[in-house]
């Protein structure tokens, strides 16, 4: 019981001291591995914090293998082949485009280049130069520019606008190369947010996505940001967008979980009322997300995204057993909301996992009952 109260006290203290918990997760006090009170994740078959994979929300071994080849050899051809063989309107293609773009952006950050040094991410530039009509390369380049804008400049500045306008042009080129592909338009959703498209302009872009992939979860998550209060919408518009998507979601679609993401995007910056996470709006959104994950195909590539957010809400709601049920299905990969908002996603995930374990055990749970 002592570990539960210690961990809960640390979490409560973080709520008081951190004005924006979700944006400063690396500062949360936590029990470090090796501490006498630290639960051993191995007791539950969990991966140790230092071994958690922060690159993706769930496993995609083909992508990891190709990323390793591309980054080791600086040869883009394996990436081009993988995307060419990936379903054009599916969620996997969008996730892989993001991953390749992110890898190139990270390489460039680590090796910006100079007089005697080749800049990182050179394989992407060679890809575009040698295969200018390759649809995968065009999409990765557009997403790379978007990520560069958000990573290296501040919204509203000239530098940010210039990169985003270049990204918009790249999205247009990618769309021309693959008319039925929703990915270039999904990438442009981030451009729309950064360049402050009017609502009419945004709706026009959104209709192009709905024409190509009406149940695309990744696209809906990207669009939700635009409608949020902190960008170009409001709490009401964001919740209306999410509820409408959930209502028209086909059977087995994870769109039924979208309202939970809308709740997350509008959490109060400081909340000291424990009952908030048992409130009707949160409970309803959590139930919708739980129903969605139970009804979805177990190989749905967006399933891990929803499960990770459920872990966050179930722990906050002190629904320990349900949190553990989700943890055993996502443990090992932490490249998803809410953990990626932290400077140390693995540490943030490990904290919530420790809270879930402590709460579970304080209520009579054990590794034996979980596995049973």
mmCIF file of C-alpha atoms in Angstrom:
data_model
loop_
_atom_site.group_PDB
_atom_site.id
_atom_site.type_symbol
_atom_site.label_atom_id
_atom_site.label_comp_id
_atom_site.label_asym_id
_atom_site.label_seq_id
_atom_site.Cartn_x
_atom_site.Cartn_y
_atom_site.Cartn_z
ATOM 1 C CA UNK A 1 0.000 0.000 0.000
ATOM 2 C CA UNK A 2 2.926 2.307 0.756
ATOM 3 C CA UNK A 3 4.106 2.351 -2.851
ATOM 4 C CA UNK A 4 0.599 3.275 -4.035
ATOM 5 C CA UNK A 5 0.390 6.291 -1.749
ATOM 6 C CA UNK A 6 3.948 7.332 -2.581
ATOM 7 C CA UNK A 7 3.270 7.202 -6.280
ATOM 8 C CA UNK A 8 -0.088 8.928 -5.971
ATOM 9 C CA UNK A 9 1.532 11.671 -3.886
ATOM 10 C CA UNK A 10 4.195 12.157 -6.546
ATOM 11 C CA UNK A 11 1.542 12.409 -9.251
ATOM 12 C CA UNK A 12 -0.573 14.844 -7.220
ATOM 13 C CA UNK A 13 2.497 16.967 -6.530
ATOM 14 C CA UNK A 14 3.174 17.102 -10.250
ATOM 15 C CA UNK A 15 -0.363 18.439 -10.834
ATOM 16 C CA UNK A 16 0.277 21.276 -8.400
ATOM 17 C CA UNK A 17 3.739 22.224 -9.580
ATOM 18 C CA UNK A 18 3.381 21.810 -13.320
ATOM 19 C CA UNK A 19 1.073 24.308 -15.047
ATOM 20 C CA UNK A 20 0.949 22.187 -18.163
ATOM 21 C CA UNK A 21 1.467 18.575 -17.151
ATOM 22 C CA UNK A 22 1.053 17.179 -20.640
ATOM 23 C CA UNK A 23 3.783 19.381 -22.100
ATOM 24 C CA UNK A 24 6.384 18.906 -19.375
ATOM 25 C CA UNK A 25 6.168 15.248 -18.590
ATOM 26 C CA UNK A 26 9.895 14.743 -18.193
ATOM 27 C CA UNK A 27 9.773 16.633 -14.871
ATOM 28 C CA UNK A 28 7.328 14.298 -13.101
ATOM 29 C CA UNK A 29 8.822 12.728 -9.986
ATOM 30 C CA UNK A 30 9.065 8.979 -10.368
ATOM 31 C CA UNK A 31 10.473 5.875 -8.742
ATOM 32 C CA UNK A 32 13.661 4.916 -10.562
ATOM 33 C CA UNK A 33 14.629 1.343 -11.465
ATOM 34 C CA UNK A 34 16.626 -0.126 -8.604
ATOM 35 C CA UNK A 35 14.775 1.860 -5.924
ATOM 36 C CA UNK A 36 13.650 -0.426 -3.081
ATOM 37 C CA UNK A 37 9.988 0.515 -3.717
ATOM 38 C CA UNK A 38 10.123 0.094 -7.473
ATOM 39 C CA UNK A 39 7.909 -2.671 -8.822
ATOM 40 C CA UNK A 40 9.789 -5.017 -11.096
ATOM 41 C CA UNK A 41 8.085 -4.841 -14.512
ATOM 42 C CA UNK A 42 9.461 -8.291 -15.251
ATOM 43 C CA UNK A 43 6.983 -9.708 -12.687
ATOM 44 C CA UNK A 44 4.234 -8.907 -15.191
ATOM 45 C CA UNK A 45 6.257 -9.604 -18.274
ATOM 46 C CA UNK A 46 6.654 -5.868 -18.870
ATOM 47 C CA UNK A 47 9.637 -4.421 -20.712
ATOM 48 C CA UNK A 48 12.094 -2.488 -18.572
ATOM 49 C CA UNK A 49 12.016 1.274 -19.006
ATOM 50 C CA UNK A 50 15.432 1.430 -20.646
ATOM 51 C CA UNK A 51 14.306 -1.051 -23.306
ATOM 52 C CA UNK A 52 11.024 0.632 -24.273
ATOM 53 C CA UNK A 53 10.860 1.550 -27.976
ATOM 54 C CA UNK A 54 9.937 5.227 -28.341
ATOM 55 C CA UNK A 55 9.788 5.231 -32.138
ATOM 56 C CA UNK A 56 6.346 3.730 -32.737
ATOM 57 C CA UNK A 57 3.100 3.066 -30.853
ATOM 58 C CA UNK A 58 3.192 -0.621 -31.721
ATOM 59 C CA UNK A 59 5.262 -3.176 -33.598
ATOM 60 C CA UNK A 60 5.999 -2.923 -37.334
ATOM 61 C CA UNK A 61 8.999 -5.160 -37.859
ATOM 62 C CA UNK A 62 9.090 -4.616 -41.632
ATOM 63 C CA UNK A 63 9.397 -0.885 -41.057
ATOM 64 C CA UNK A 64 12.087 -1.291 -38.389
ATOM 65 C CA UNK A 65 14.100 -3.602 -40.634
ATOM 66 C CA UNK A 66 13.916 -1.182 -43.559
ATOM 67 C CA UNK A 67 14.740 1.839 -41.376
ATOM 68 C CA UNK A 68 17.816 0.005 -40.154
ATOM 69 C CA UNK A 69 18.933 -0.728 -43.722
ATOM 70 C CA UNK A 70 18.270 2.817 -44.941
ATOM 71 C CA UNK A 71 20.050 4.507 -42.073
ATOM 72 C CA UNK A 72 22.967 2.094 -42.102
ATOM 73 C CA UNK A 73 23.543 2.205 -45.872
ATOM 74 C CA UNK A 74 22.042 5.639 -46.663
ATOM 75 C CA UNK A 75 20.315 3.923 -49.595
ATOM 76 C CA UNK A 76 16.660 4.854 -50.050
ATOM 77 C CA UNK A 77 15.648 1.936 -52.276
ATOM 78 C CA UNK A 78 14.434 -0.335 -49.478
ATOM 79 C CA UNK A 79 12.140 2.462 -48.251
ATOM 80 C CA UNK A 80 10.780 3.016 -51.740
ATOM 81 C CA UNK A 81 10.064 -0.699 -52.122
ATOM 82 C CA UNK A 82 8.316 -0.938 -48.760
ATOM 83 C CA UNK A 83 6.003 1.994 -49.478
ATOM 84 C CA UNK A 84 5.322 0.736 -52.998
ATOM 85 C CA UNK A 85 4.059 -2.490 -51.473
ATOM 86 C CA UNK A 86 1.961 -0.813 -48.764
ATOM 87 C CA UNK A 87 -1.788 -0.358 -49.283
ATOM 88 C CA UNK A 88 -2.316 3.135 -50.634
ATOM 89 C CA UNK A 89 -5.327 4.186 -48.567
ATOM 90 C CA UNK A 90 -4.536 2.388 -45.336
ATOM 91 C CA UNK A 91 -3.323 3.609 -41.974
ATOM 92 C CA UNK A 92 -0.035 1.707 -42.272
ATOM 93 C CA UNK A 93 1.132 3.760 -45.248
ATOM 94 C CA UNK A 94 0.528 7.001 -43.367
ATOM 95 C CA UNK A 95 2.432 5.724 -40.312
ATOM 96 C CA UNK A 96 5.350 4.571 -42.439
ATOM 97 C CA UNK A 97 5.536 7.883 -44.281
ATOM 98 C CA UNK A 98 5.674 9.634 -40.909
ATOM 99 C CA UNK A 99 8.376 7.270 -39.674
ATOM 100 C CA UNK A 100 10.646 7.736 -42.698
ATOM 101 C CA UNK A 101 10.208 11.508 -42.584
ATOM 102 C CA UNK A 102 10.898 11.556 -38.864
ATOM 103 C CA UNK A 103 14.029 9.464 -39.303
ATOM 104 C CA UNK A 104 15.367 11.856 -41.949
ATOM 105 C CA UNK A 105 14.530 14.877 -39.787
ATOM 106 C CA UNK A 106 16.287 13.362 -36.775
ATOM 107 C CA UNK A 107 19.352 12.538 -38.853
ATOM 108 C CA UNK A 108 19.499 16.123 -40.088
ATOM 109 C CA UNK A 109 19.199 17.441 -36.541
ATOM 110 C CA UNK A 110 22.034 15.219 -35.364
ATOM 111 C CA UNK A 111 24.215 15.946 -38.407
ATOM 112 C CA UNK A 112 23.320 19.357 -39.862
ATOM 113 C CA UNK A 113 26.319 19.166 -42.179
ATOM 114 C CA UNK A 114 29.100 21.573 -42.903
ATOM 115 C CA UNK A 115 32.094 22.189 -45.077
ATOM 116 C CA UNK A 116 33.509 18.708 -44.542
ATOM 117 C CA UNK A 117 30.389 16.832 -43.456
ATOM 118 C CA UNK A 118 27.427 15.519 -45.423
ATOM 119 C CA UNK A 119 24.141 16.461 -43.747
ATOM 120 C CA UNK A 120 21.989 13.722 -42.273
ATOM 121 C CA UNK A 121 18.991 12.481 -44.218
ATOM 122 C CA UNK A 122 20.892 12.615 -47.486
ATOM 123 C CA UNK A 123 19.140 9.428 -48.600
ATOM 124 C CA UNK A 124 15.836 11.332 -48.820
ATOM 125 C CA UNK A 125 17.340 14.017 -51.038
ATOM 126 C CA UNK A 126 18.844 11.347 -53.288
ATOM 127 C CA UNK A 127 15.486 9.560 -53.360
ATOM 128 C CA UNK A 128 13.711 12.671 -54.626
ATOM 129 C CA UNK A 129 16.472 13.441 -57.140
ATOM 130 C CA UNK A 130 16.728 9.935 -58.597
ATOM 131 C CA UNK A 131 13.003 9.065 -58.491
ATOM 132 C CA UNK A 132 11.111 12.358 -58.811
ATOM 133 C CA UNK A 133 7.889 10.560 -59.799
ATOM 134 C CA UNK A 134 7.974 8.029 -56.975
ATOM 135 C CA UNK A 135 4.813 8.558 -54.932
ATOM 136 C CA UNK A 136 6.335 7.294 -51.684
ATOM 137 C CA UNK A 137 9.326 9.585 -51.911
ATOM 138 C CA UNK A 138 7.127 12.578 -52.705
ATOM 139 C CA UNK A 139 4.938 11.925 -49.660
ATOM 140 C CA UNK A 140 7.907 11.389 -47.337
ATOM 141 C CA UNK A 141 9.483 14.628 -48.564
ATOM 142 C CA UNK A 142 6.274 16.585 -47.922
ATOM 143 C CA UNK A 143 5.957 15.146 -44.415
ATOM 144 C CA UNK A 144 9.659 15.825 -43.786
ATOM 145 C CA UNK A 145 9.128 19.510 -44.552
ATOM 146 C CA UNK A 146 6.130 19.668 -42.228
ATOM 147 C CA UNK A 147 8.098 18.088 -39.401
ATOM 148 C CA UNK A 148 11.010 20.432 -40.051
ATOM 149 C CA UNK A 149 8.731 23.444 -39.751
ATOM 150 C CA UNK A 150 7.333 22.346 -36.388
ATOM 151 C CA UNK A 151 10.708 21.153 -35.064
ATOM 152 C CA UNK A 152 12.980 24.026 -36.101
ATOM 153 C CA UNK A 153 10.874 27.188 -36.170
ATOM 154 C CA UNK A 154 8.057 28.940 -34.358
ATOM 155 C CA UNK A 155 4.528 29.248 -35.763
ATOM 156 C CA UNK A 156 3.862 32.771 -36.985
ATOM 157 C CA UNK A 157 7.479 33.508 -37.920
ATOM 158 C CA UNK A 158 8.721 34.027 -41.466
ATOM 159 C CA UNK A 159 10.913 30.917 -41.282
ATOM 160 C CA UNK A 160 7.949 28.777 -40.261
ATOM 161 C CA UNK A 161 5.737 30.194 -43.001
ATOM 162 C CA UNK A 162 8.382 29.678 -45.697
ATOM 163 C CA UNK A 163 8.924 26.021 -44.801
ATOM 164 C CA UNK A 164 5.179 25.391 -44.531
ATOM 165 C CA UNK A 165 4.523 26.950 -47.920
ATOM 166 C CA UNK A 166 7.203 24.705 -49.388
ATOM 167 C CA UNK A 167 5.501 21.769 -47.675
ATOM 168 C CA UNK A 168 2.152 22.784 -49.174
ATOM 169 C CA UNK A 169 3.692 22.775 -52.648
ATOM 170 C CA UNK A 170 5.236 19.365 -51.937
ATOM 171 C CA UNK A 171 1.824 18.036 -50.875
ATOM 172 C CA UNK A 172 0.376 19.243 -54.156
ATOM 173 C CA UNK A 173 3.107 17.519 -56.141
ATOM 174 C CA UNK A 174 2.609 14.264 -54.202
ATOM 175 C CA UNK A 175 -1.155 14.419 -54.796
ATOM 176 C CA UNK A 176 -0.653 14.843 -58.546
ATOM 177 C CA UNK A 177 1.587 11.759 -58.646
ATOM 178 C CA UNK A 178 -1.015 9.609 -56.864
ATOM 179 C CA UNK A 179 -4.554 10.986 -57.365
ATOM 180 C CA UNK A 180 -6.313 8.386 -55.211
ATOM 181 C CA UNK A 181 -3.856 8.581 -52.336
ATOM 182 C CA UNK A 182 -5.197 10.301 -49.188
ATOM 183 C CA UNK A 183 -1.741 10.675 -47.581
ATOM 184 C CA UNK A 184 -0.691 13.943 -49.317
ATOM 185 C CA UNK A 185 -3.941 15.515 -48.137
ATOM 186 C CA UNK A 186 -3.497 14.122 -44.619
ATOM 187 C CA UNK A 187 -0.061 15.752 -44.544
ATOM 188 C CA UNK A 188 -1.625 19.018 -45.702
ATOM 189 C CA UNK A 189 -3.902 19.006 -42.644
ATOM 190 C CA UNK A 190 -0.859 19.953 -40.583
ATOM 191 C CA UNK A 191 0.003 22.637 -43.122
ATOM 192 C CA UNK A 192 -3.545 23.953 -42.817
ATOM 193 C CA UNK A 193 -3.131 24.278 -39.079
ATOM 194 C CA UNK A 194 0.258 25.951 -39.385
ATOM 195 C CA UNK A 195 -0.744 28.401 -42.128
ATOM 196 C CA UNK A 196 -4.121 29.174 -40.549
ATOM 197 C CA UNK A 197 -6.410 28.023 -43.345
ATOM 198 C CA UNK A 198 -9.877 29.489 -43.052
ATOM 199 C CA UNK A 199 -12.578 27.034 -42.014
ATOM 200 C CA UNK A 200 -13.913 27.054 -45.574
ATOM 201 C CA UNK A 201 -10.446 26.214 -46.950
ATOM 202 C CA UNK A 202 -10.021 23.492 -44.363
ATOM 203 C CA UNK A 203 -13.412 21.952 -45.141
ATOM 204 C CA UNK A 204 -12.512 21.849 -48.833
ATOM 205 C CA UNK A 205 -9.310 19.972 -47.992
ATOM 206 C CA UNK A 206 -11.168 17.653 -45.617
ATOM 207 C CA UNK A 207 -13.671 16.678 -48.315
ATOM 208 C CA UNK A 208 -10.796 15.475 -50.501
ATOM 209 C CA UNK A 209 -9.768 13.091 -47.720
ATOM 210 C CA UNK A 210 -13.315 11.875 -47.127
ATOM 211 C CA UNK A 211 -13.617 11.116 -50.846
ATOM 212 C CA UNK A 212 -10.555 8.860 -50.652
ATOM 213 C CA UNK A 213 -10.553 7.359 -47.152
ATOM 214 C CA UNK A 214 -13.643 8.333 -45.127
ATOM 215 C CA UNK A 215 -12.742 6.177 -42.102
ATOM 216 C CA UNK A 216 -9.038 7.089 -41.934
ATOM 217 C CA UNK A 217 -8.297 7.383 -38.203
ATOM 218 C CA UNK A 218 -4.953 9.126 -38.677
ATOM 219 C CA UNK A 219 -6.609 11.790 -40.826
ATOM 220 C CA UNK A 220 -9.315 12.368 -38.217
ATOM 221 C CA UNK A 221 -6.726 12.773 -35.476
ATOM 222 C CA UNK A 222 -4.841 15.318 -37.594
ATOM 223 C CA UNK A 223 -8.052 17.195 -38.399
ATOM 224 C CA UNK A 224 -9.085 17.245 -34.755
ATOM 225 C CA UNK A 225 -6.087 19.437 -33.932
ATOM 226 C CA UNK A 226 -7.335 22.132 -36.301
ATOM 227 C CA UNK A 227 -10.727 22.254 -34.567
ATOM 228 C CA UNK A 228 -9.236 22.446 -31.064
ATOM 229 C CA UNK A 229 -9.463 25.553 -28.927
ATOM 230 C CA UNK A 230 -5.690 26.109 -28.967
ATOM 231 C CA UNK A 231 -5.648 26.340 -32.777
ATOM 232 C CA UNK A 232 -8.495 27.465 -35.020
ATOM 233 C CA UNK A 233 -11.612 26.118 -33.371
ATOM 234 C CA UNK A 234 -13.073 25.718 -29.927
ATOM 235 C CA UNK A 235 -13.829 23.072 -27.354
ATOM 236 C CA UNK A 236 -17.353 22.822 -28.761
ATOM 237 C CA UNK A 237 -16.231 22.511 -32.388
ATOM 238 C CA UNK A 238 -13.638 19.857 -31.526
ATOM 239 C CA UNK A 239 -16.114 17.765 -29.552
ATOM 240 C CA UNK A 240 -18.740 18.192 -32.277
ATOM 241 C CA UNK A 241 -16.261 16.998 -34.928
ATOM 242 C CA UNK A 242 -15.261 13.996 -32.819
ATOM 243 C CA UNK A 243 -18.819 13.021 -31.902
ATOM 244 C CA UNK A 244 -19.962 13.274 -35.532
ATOM 245 C CA UNK A 245 -17.104 11.049 -36.673
ATOM 246 C CA UNK A 246 -17.874 8.504 -33.959
ATOM 247 C CA UNK A 247 -21.566 8.494 -34.848
ATOM 248 C CA UNK A 248 -20.941 7.696 -38.517
ATOM 249 C CA UNK A 249 -18.099 5.242 -37.841
ATOM 250 C CA UNK A 250 -18.565 1.898 -39.579
ATOM 251 C CA UNK A 251 -18.729 -1.211 -37.417
ATOM 252 C CA UNK A 252 -15.322 -2.087 -36.021
ATOM 253 C CA UNK A 253 -13.881 1.363 -36.691
ATOM 254 C CA UNK A 254 -11.689 3.050 -34.104
ATOM 255 C CA UNK A 255 -13.326 6.372 -34.947
ATOM 256 C CA UNK A 256 -15.649 5.592 -32.046
ATOM 257 C CA UNK A 257 -12.670 6.468 -29.825
ATOM 258 C CA UNK A 258 -12.186 9.944 -31.298
ATOM 259 C CA UNK A 259 -14.160 11.739 -28.526
ATOM 260 C CA UNK A 260 -11.550 10.542 -26.011
ATOM 261 C CA UNK A 261 -8.860 12.353 -28.001
ATOM 262 C CA UNK A 262 -11.012 15.480 -27.997
ATOM 263 C CA UNK A 263 -11.299 15.267 -24.204
ATOM 264 C CA UNK A 264 -7.539 14.844 -23.917
ATOM 265 C CA UNK A 265 -6.850 17.894 -26.078
ATOM 266 C CA UNK A 266 -8.982 20.040 -23.767
ATOM 267 C CA UNK A 267 -7.920 18.788 -20.354
ATOM 268 C CA UNK A 268 -7.614 21.532 -17.734
ATOM 269 C CA UNK A 269 -4.009 22.602 -17.245
ATOM 270 C CA UNK A 270 -4.253 22.061 -13.490
ATOM 271 C CA UNK A 271 -6.824 19.702 -12.032
ATOM 272 C CA UNK A 272 -6.888 18.944 -8.301
ATOM 273 C CA UNK A 273 -10.345 17.366 -8.271
ATOM 274 C CA UNK A 274 -9.964 13.602 -8.317
ATOM 275 C CA UNK A 275 -13.560 13.140 -9.432
ATOM 276 C CA UNK A 276 -12.886 14.915 -12.743
ATOM 277 C CA UNK A 277 -11.751 11.636 -14.293
ATOM 278 C CA UNK A 278 -14.956 9.954 -13.098
ATOM 279 C CA UNK A 279 -17.081 12.739 -14.584
ATOM 280 C CA UNK A 280 -19.765 11.966 -17.135
ATOM 281 C CA UNK A 281 -17.897 13.446 -20.106
ATOM 282 C CA UNK A 282 -14.705 11.519 -19.360
ATOM 283 C CA UNK A 283 -16.507 8.286 -18.476
ATOM 284 C CA UNK A 284 -18.566 8.399 -21.660
ATOM 285 C CA UNK A 285 -15.481 8.989 -23.818
ATOM 286 C CA UNK A 286 -13.560 6.199 -22.078
ATOM 287 C CA UNK A 287 -16.448 3.768 -22.545
ATOM 288 C CA UNK A 288 -16.635 4.679 -26.226
ATOM 289 C CA UNK A 289 -12.921 4.031 -26.645
ATOM 290 C CA UNK A 290 -13.108 0.720 -24.766
ATOM 291 C CA UNK A 291 -15.975 -0.381 -26.985
ATOM 292 C CA UNK A 292 -13.974 0.653 -30.047
ATOM 293 C CA UNK A 293 -10.871 -1.352 -29.121
ATOM 294 C CA UNK A 294 -12.926 -4.427 -28.301
ATOM 295 C CA UNK A 295 -14.801 -4.233 -31.604
ATOM 296 C CA UNK A 296 -11.800 -3.380 -33.795
ATOM 297 C CA UNK A 297 -9.671 -5.837 -35.726
ATOM 298 C CA UNK A 298 -6.755 -6.815 -33.529
ATOM 299 C CA UNK A 299 -4.363 -6.038 -36.391
ATOM 300 C CA UNK A 300 -5.719 -2.508 -36.866
ATOM 301 C CA UNK A 301 -2.577 -0.345 -37.027
ATOM 302 C CA UNK A 302 -4.275 2.461 -35.059
ATOM 303 C CA UNK A 303 -5.320 0.207 -32.197
ATOM 304 C CA UNK A 304 -2.165 0.888 -30.175
ATOM 305 C CA UNK A 305 -2.789 4.657 -30.368
ATOM 306 C CA UNK A 306 -6.162 4.255 -28.689
ATOM 307 C CA UNK A 307 -4.899 1.782 -26.106
ATOM 308 C CA UNK A 308 -2.080 4.121 -25.034
ATOM 309 C CA UNK A 309 -4.494 6.975 -24.440
ATOM 310 C CA UNK A 310 -6.802 4.612 -22.570
ATOM 311 C CA UNK A 311 -3.943 3.721 -20.219
ATOM 312 C CA UNK A 312 -3.596 7.419 -19.366
ATOM 313 C CA UNK A 313 -7.304 7.897 -18.621
ATOM 314 C CA UNK A 314 -7.830 4.569 -16.859
ATOM 315 C CA UNK A 315 -4.921 5.239 -14.497
ATOM 316 C CA UNK A 316 -6.177 8.750 -13.786
ATOM 317 C CA UNK A 317 -9.633 7.270 -13.159
ATOM 318 C CA UNK A 318 -8.138 4.668 -10.782
ATOM 319 C CA UNK A 319 -9.546 1.862 -12.922
ATOM 320 C CA UNK A 320 -6.489 -0.256 -12.237
ATOM 321 C CA UNK A 321 -7.567 -3.626 -13.608
ATOM 322 C CA UNK A 322 -8.711 -2.152 -16.925
ATOM 323 C CA UNK A 323 -5.503 -0.146 -17.157
ATOM 324 C CA UNK A 324 -3.492 -3.336 -16.708
ATOM 325 C CA UNK A 325 -5.521 -5.034 -19.437
ATOM 326 C CA UNK A 326 -4.485 -2.298 -21.867
ATOM 327 C CA UNK A 327 -0.877 -2.204 -20.666
ATOM 328 C CA UNK A 328 -0.230 -5.854 -21.402
ATOM 329 C CA UNK A 329 -1.323 -5.204 -24.988
ATOM 330 C CA UNK A 330 0.821 -2.129 -25.708
ATOM 331 C CA UNK A 331 3.827 -2.563 -23.441
ATOM 332 C CA UNK A 332 7.153 -2.354 -25.216
ATOM 333 C CA UNK A 333 6.331 0.524 -27.578
ATOM 334 C CA UNK A 334 5.601 4.056 -26.370
ATOM 335 C CA UNK A 335 5.663 6.228 -29.511
ATOM 336 C CA UNK A 336 2.126 7.541 -29.051
ATOM 337 C CA UNK A 337 0.071 10.117 -27.214
ATOM 338 C CA UNK A 338 0.247 11.029 -24.415
ATOM 339 C CA UNK A 339 3.819 9.857 -23.816
ATOM 340 C CA UNK A 340 5.321 11.601 -26.863
ATOM 341 C CA UNK A 341 4.441 14.983 -25.369
ATOM 342 C CA UNK A 342 7.123 14.323 -22.772
ATOM 343 C CA UNK A 343 10.833 14.949 -23.175
ATOM 344 C CA UNK A 344 11.247 11.354 -21.962
ATOM 345 C CA UNK A 345 8.339 9.250 -23.278
ATOM 346 C CA UNK A 346 9.682 6.017 -21.797
ATOM 347 C CA UNK A 347 9.925 7.514 -18.308
ATOM 348 C CA UNK A 348 6.431 8.957 -18.537
ATOM 349 C CA UNK A 349 4.953 5.662 -19.663
ATOM 350 C CA UNK A 350 6.868 3.812 -16.934
ATOM 351 C CA UNK A 351 5.399 6.128 -14.280
ATOM 352 C CA UNK A 352 1.826 5.439 -15.319
ATOM 353 C CA UNK A 353 2.608 1.740 -15.611
ATOM 354 C CA UNK A 354 3.980 1.745 -12.054
ATOM 355 C CA UNK A 355 0.855 3.519 -10.811
ATOM 356 C CA UNK A 356 -1.323 0.917 -12.518
ATOM 357 C CA UNK A 357 0.667 -1.950 -11.013
ATOM 358 C CA UNK A 358 0.555 -0.389 -7.550
ATOM 359 C CA UNK A 359 -3.181 0.246 -7.726
ATOM 360 C CA UNK A 360 -3.811 -3.218 -9.102
ATOM 361 C CA UNK A 361 -1.856 -4.891 -6.323
ATOM 362 C CA UNK A 362 -3.391 -2.678 -3.621
ATOM 363 C CA UNK A 363 -6.764 -4.059 -4.677
ATOM 364 C CA UNK A 364 -5.717 -7.701 -4.518
ATOM 365 C CA UNK A 365 -4.228 -8.131 -7.985
ATOM 366 C CA UNK A 366 -1.040 -10.015 -8.752
ATOM 367 C CA UNK A 367 0.858 -11.308 -11.777
ATOM 368 C CA UNK A 368 -1.004 -14.590 -11.380
ATOM 369 C CA UNK A 369 -4.464 -13.000 -11.458
ATOM 370 C CA UNK A 370 -3.542 -10.809 -14.441
ATOM 371 C CA UNK A 371 -2.328 -13.719 -16.491
ATOM 372 C CA UNK A 372 -5.363 -15.706 -15.443
#
